[in-house]
Each structure stands twice: as C-alpha cells, then as structure tokens.
Short mmCIF file of C-alpha atoms in Angstrom, two decimals:
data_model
loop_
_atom_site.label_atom_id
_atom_site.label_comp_id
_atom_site.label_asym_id
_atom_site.label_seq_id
_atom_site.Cartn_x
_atom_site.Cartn_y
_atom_site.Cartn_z
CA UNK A 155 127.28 -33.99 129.84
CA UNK A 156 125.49 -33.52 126.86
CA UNK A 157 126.40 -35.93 123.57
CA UNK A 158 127.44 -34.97 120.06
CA UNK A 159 124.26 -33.48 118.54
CA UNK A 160 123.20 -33.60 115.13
CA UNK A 161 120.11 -30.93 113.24
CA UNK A 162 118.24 -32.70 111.52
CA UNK A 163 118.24 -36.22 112.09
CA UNK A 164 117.11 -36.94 108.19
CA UNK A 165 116.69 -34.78 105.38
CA UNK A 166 115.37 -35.64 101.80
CA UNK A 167 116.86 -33.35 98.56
CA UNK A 168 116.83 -33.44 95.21
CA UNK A 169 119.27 -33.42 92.41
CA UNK A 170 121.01 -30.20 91.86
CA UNK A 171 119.98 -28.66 95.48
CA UNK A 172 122.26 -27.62 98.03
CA UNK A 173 122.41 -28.65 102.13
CA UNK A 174 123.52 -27.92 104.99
CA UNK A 175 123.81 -30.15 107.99
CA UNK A 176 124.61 -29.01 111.84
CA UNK A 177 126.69 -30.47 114.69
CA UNK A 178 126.95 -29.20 118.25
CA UNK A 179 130.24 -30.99 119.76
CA UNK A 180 130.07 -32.26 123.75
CA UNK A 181 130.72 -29.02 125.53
CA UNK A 182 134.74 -28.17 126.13
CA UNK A 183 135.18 -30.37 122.90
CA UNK A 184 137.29 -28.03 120.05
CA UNK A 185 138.00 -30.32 117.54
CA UNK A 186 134.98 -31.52 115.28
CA UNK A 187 135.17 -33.99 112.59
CA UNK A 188 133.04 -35.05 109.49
CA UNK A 189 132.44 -38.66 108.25
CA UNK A 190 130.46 -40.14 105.59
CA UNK A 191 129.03 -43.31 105.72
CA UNK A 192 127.65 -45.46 102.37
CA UNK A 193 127.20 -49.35 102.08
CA UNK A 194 129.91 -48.57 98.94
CA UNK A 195 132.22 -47.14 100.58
CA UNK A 196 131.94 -47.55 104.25
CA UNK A 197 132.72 -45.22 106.64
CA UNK A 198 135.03 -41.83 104.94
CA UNK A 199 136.17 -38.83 106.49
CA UNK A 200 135.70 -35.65 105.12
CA UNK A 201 137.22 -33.00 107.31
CA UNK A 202 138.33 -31.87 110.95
CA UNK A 203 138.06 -28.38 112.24
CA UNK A 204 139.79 -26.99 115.03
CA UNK A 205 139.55 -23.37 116.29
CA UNK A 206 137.35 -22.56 113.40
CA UNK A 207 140.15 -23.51 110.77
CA UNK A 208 140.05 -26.50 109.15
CA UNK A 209 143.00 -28.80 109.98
CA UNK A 210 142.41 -31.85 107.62
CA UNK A 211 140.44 -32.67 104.47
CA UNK A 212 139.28 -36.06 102.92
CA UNK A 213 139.05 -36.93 99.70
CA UNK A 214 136.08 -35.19 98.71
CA UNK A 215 135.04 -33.23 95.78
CA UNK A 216 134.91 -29.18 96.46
CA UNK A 217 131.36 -29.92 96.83
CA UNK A 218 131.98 -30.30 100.42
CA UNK A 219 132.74 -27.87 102.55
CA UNK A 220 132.58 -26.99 106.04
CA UNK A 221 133.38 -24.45 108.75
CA UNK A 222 133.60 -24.06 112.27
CA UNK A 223 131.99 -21.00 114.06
CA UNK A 224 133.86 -19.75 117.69
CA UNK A 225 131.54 -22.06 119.98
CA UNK A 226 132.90 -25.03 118.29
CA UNK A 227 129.67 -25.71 116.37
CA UNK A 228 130.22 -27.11 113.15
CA UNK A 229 128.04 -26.89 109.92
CA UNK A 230 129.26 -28.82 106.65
CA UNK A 231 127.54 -27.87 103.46
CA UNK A 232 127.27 -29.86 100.20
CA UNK A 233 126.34 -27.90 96.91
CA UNK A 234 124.90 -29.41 94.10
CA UNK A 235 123.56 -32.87 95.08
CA UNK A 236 124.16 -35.99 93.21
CA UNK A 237 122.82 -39.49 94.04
CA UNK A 238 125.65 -40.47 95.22
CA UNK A 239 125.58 -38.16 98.00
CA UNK A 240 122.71 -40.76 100.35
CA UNK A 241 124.29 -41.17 103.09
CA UNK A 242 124.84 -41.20 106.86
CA UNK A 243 126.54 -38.03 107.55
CA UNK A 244 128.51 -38.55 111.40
CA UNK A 245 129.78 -35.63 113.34
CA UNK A 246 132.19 -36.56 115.58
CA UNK A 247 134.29 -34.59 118.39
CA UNK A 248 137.09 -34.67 120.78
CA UNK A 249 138.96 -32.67 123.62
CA UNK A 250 142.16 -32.52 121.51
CA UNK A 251 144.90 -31.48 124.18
CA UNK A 252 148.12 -30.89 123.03
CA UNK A 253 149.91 -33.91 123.80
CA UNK A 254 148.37 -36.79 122.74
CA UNK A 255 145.17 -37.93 120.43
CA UNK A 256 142.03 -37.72 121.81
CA UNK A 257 139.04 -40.10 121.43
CA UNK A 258 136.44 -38.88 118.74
CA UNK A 259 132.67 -39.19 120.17
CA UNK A 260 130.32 -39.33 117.70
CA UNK A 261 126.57 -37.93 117.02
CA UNK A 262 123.90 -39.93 115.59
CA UNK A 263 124.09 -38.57 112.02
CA UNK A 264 122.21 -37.03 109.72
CA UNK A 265 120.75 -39.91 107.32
CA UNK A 266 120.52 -37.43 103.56
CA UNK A 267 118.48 -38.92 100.90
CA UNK A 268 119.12 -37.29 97.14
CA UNK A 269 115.73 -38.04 94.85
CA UNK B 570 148.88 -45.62 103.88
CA UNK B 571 146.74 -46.56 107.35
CA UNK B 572 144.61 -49.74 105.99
CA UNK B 573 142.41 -51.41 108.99
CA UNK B 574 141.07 -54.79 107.51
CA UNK B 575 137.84 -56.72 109.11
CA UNK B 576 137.68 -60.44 107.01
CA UNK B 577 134.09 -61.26 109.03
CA UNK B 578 131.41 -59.51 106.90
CA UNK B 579 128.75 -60.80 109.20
CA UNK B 580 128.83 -63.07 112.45
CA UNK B 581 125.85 -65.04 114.08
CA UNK B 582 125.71 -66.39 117.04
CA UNK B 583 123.20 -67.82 119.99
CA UNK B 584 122.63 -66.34 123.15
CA UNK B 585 125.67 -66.94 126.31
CA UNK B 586 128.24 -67.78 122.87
CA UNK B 587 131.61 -66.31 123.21
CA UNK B 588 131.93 -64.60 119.86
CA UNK B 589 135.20 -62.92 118.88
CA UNK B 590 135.85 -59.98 116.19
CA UNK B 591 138.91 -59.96 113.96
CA UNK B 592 140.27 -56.61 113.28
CA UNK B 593 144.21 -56.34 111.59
CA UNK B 594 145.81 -53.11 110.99
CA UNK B 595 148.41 -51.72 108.71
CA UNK B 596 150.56 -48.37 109.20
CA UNK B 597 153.58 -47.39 108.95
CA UNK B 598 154.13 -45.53 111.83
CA UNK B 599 155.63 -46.26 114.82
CA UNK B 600 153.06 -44.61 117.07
CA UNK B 601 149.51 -45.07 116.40
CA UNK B 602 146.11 -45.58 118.15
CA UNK B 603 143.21 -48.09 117.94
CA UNK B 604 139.49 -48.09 118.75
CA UNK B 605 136.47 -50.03 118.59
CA UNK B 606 133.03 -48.60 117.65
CA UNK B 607 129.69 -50.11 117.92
CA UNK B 608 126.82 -48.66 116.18
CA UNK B 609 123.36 -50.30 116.94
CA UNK B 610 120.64 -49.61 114.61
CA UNK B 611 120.07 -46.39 115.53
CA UNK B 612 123.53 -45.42 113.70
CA UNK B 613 125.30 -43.46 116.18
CA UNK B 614 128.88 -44.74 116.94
CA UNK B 615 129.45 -45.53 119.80
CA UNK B 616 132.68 -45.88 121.71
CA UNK B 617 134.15 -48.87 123.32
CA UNK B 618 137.77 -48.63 123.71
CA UNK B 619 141.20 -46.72 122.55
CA UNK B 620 144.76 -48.16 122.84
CA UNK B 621 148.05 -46.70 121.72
CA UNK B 622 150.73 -49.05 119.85
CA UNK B 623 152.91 -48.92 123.04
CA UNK B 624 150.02 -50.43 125.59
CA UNK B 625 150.33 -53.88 124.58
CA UNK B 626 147.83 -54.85 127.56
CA UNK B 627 145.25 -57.04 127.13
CA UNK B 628 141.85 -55.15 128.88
CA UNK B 629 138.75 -56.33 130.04
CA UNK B 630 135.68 -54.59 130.70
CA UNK B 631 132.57 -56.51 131.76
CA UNK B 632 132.24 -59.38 129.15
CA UNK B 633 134.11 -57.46 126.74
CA UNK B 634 137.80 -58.07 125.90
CA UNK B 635 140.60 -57.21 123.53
CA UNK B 636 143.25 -58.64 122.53
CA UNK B 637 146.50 -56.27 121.32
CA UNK B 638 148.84 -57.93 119.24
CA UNK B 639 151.61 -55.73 117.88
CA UNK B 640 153.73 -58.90 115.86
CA UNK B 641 150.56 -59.68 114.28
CA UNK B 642 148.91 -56.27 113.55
CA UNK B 643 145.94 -57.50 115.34
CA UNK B 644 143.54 -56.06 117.73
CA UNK B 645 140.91 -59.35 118.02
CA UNK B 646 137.62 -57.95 120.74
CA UNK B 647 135.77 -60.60 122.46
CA UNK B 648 132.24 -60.32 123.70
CA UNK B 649 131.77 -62.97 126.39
CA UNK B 650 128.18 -64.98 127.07
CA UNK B 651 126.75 -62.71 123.78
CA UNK B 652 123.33 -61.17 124.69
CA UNK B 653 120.76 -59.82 122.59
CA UNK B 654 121.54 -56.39 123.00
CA UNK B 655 125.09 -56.76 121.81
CA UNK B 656 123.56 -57.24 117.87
CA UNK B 657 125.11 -54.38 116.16
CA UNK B 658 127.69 -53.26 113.83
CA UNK B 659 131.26 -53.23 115.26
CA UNK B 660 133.85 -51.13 113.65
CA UNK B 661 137.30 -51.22 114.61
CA UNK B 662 139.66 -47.79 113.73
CA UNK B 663 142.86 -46.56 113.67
CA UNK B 664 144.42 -43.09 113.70
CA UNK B 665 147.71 -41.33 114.18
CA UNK B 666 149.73 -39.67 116.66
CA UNK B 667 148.57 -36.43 117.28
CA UNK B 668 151.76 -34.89 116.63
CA UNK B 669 151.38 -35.59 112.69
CA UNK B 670 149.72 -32.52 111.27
CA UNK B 671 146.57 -33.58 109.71
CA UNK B 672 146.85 -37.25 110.65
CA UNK B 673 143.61 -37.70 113.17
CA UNK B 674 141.84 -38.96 110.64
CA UNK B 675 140.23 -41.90 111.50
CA UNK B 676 140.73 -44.91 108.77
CA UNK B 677 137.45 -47.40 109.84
CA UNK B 678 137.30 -51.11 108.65
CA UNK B 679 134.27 -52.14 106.58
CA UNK B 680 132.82 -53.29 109.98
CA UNK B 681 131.44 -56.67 111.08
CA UNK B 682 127.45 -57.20 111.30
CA UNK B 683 126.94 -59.74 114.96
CA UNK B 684 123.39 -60.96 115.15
CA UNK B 685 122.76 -62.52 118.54
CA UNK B 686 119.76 -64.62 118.08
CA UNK B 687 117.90 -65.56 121.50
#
C-alpha cells in the first residue's frame, strides 16, 4: 500500500501571500490530520478531518484552515503568511474504526519557507 | 491537560551501545494511548509502536524495546547494540480514547536527538 503523500515537498512564500498544501491519506484511511512542526514549538496539531467535516481544531489562528474533499484527500490552506509560519507541515492519517483509536501514519511534510 | 515530557535533549552514543529513551506522560484520563515516532532526516515520522494504558506489557521487537510503566507515568524505549542507522529524532506521543469527541489529538514530546557514531 501506498504511504501518506504530501504535494509539494517544499515551497518558498513571501510575506502577505497565501498557500495551500496537499495530502493524499493511505488508501481506506478516513481520518486525516494536520501537524506543524517548528524548533520553537515542536511538533503542534492543527486539525483532523473526518468524512469531509472537521472533527478537531488546534490552537491556531483563523489563518489556518482546512477541508477534506469525499476521497479523503485533504488540503489545508494558510492566508496571509507571517514568518512565523516556516515550518514542517505533517499530514498524517488513520483507519479510524469505531471502537478504538487508530494509529496516525504520517507523510513526509511539506517543509514552507516565508521570505 | 495531556503533557508528554522527554528530559534527554540529545543522546550520543557508539556503535553495539544499549541506549535507552526516557519518555513520562501526564493525563488525566483513565484510558489513553502511547506511541513512539522516529523521524530520520528526511522528516517523515515514522511509526514504531502504540500501547493503550491497560497493556502494561513490556514488547520487544528486534533490538527495540519498551518499557510501560503505569505507577511511574513512564514509557522508557530501548534500542539494543545501537547502529548507525538508528541516528534520528525519536518522539514519543500520547492521545486519547477514541470515544472522547475531539480528543485524537496527538500531544508529542519535544523529542530526543540519538547520534550513533561508528
């Protein structure tokens, strides 16, 4: 099976702009998940979607936002960069049956650089 | 609040050393779940292994081991004759029940750096 895949690996943005990163989950996955990761901070989450509604939110400034289309492919979007937004953006997903919490497999990121 | 606390910033060791990573959790629920992540250079996270707070177990896989420890709050992992390939970032992790709404969050540690030198 396919892993977690993230579009694009690394992006470079400027003040001000707007982005929007991509995650494909591991096939029969529903439930995706957003982290960001900083040296500051560590490793934060941001928000889970599940059947295209969105279950769970960090926090995060409105700035980030997210959604979740029927195939289970995620997108989060982040409007109006600051500097503070460099990071390591990780997708993660899991199975989630009903019963029980499932293991979250991760992609290899999206490293974002804000000039 | 879920706090998961990792005191070793940074670990080195020499090849074939037994090297073991500290990882103690706080919660205060009565039904929770653990992992350890490793994330090599390339950054993706990789899994290692899950336990639930009633699978007190000790498990062993290869020459890695962990140690649960439920009167402690601990969950120690042991890597056993360290290779090279084992440098990395490991990041232990701790999440709810899934029968909390909104509570699979995972809360990570700040993560331990282990630099196996040849």
């Amino acid at each position: 099976k396919a892993g977690v895949t993230q579009t694009p690996r690394y992006l470079i943005k400027t003040r001000g702009q707007q982005v929007t990163l991509s995650c494909s989950p591991i096939s029969g996955h529903r439930s995706v998940s957003w982290y960001q990761q900083t040296p500051g901070q560590g490793l934060q989450f941001l928000f889970e979607y599940f059947s295209e509604t969105q279950r769970n939110k960090g926090n995060f400034p409105g700035r980030f936002s997210g959604r979740q289309f029927s195939n289970s492919r995620s997108e989060m979007n982040v409007s109006t960069l600051e500097l503070g937004d460099s990071a390591l953006y990780l997708c993660a997903s899991s199975l989630e049956q009903a019963v029980r919490t499932d293991t979250q497999y991760f992609g290899p990121g999206t490293r974002l650089t804000v000039l | 609040a879920q706090k998961v606390t990792q005191a070793q910033t940074e670990i080195s060791v020499v090849e074939k050393e037994d090297v073991t990573l500290d990882c103690v959790y706080e919660t205060r629920d009565t039904t929770y779940y653990l992992f350890w992540y490793k994330q090599p250079p390339s950054g993706e996270l990789v899994f290692l292994i899950r336990r639930n707070s009633f699978d007190e177990q000790n498990e062993i896989s290869g020459r890695y081991s962990w140690n649960f420890q439920k009167s402690t709050s601990s969950f120690n992992f042991t890597i056993t004759a360290s290779q090279v390939v084992d440098s990395a970032v490991y990041f232990c992790a701790l999440s709810d029940a899934i029968d909390k709404p909104g509570r699979r969050a995972l809360t990570f540690g700040s993560g331990t750096r282990l630099q196996v030198q040849p």
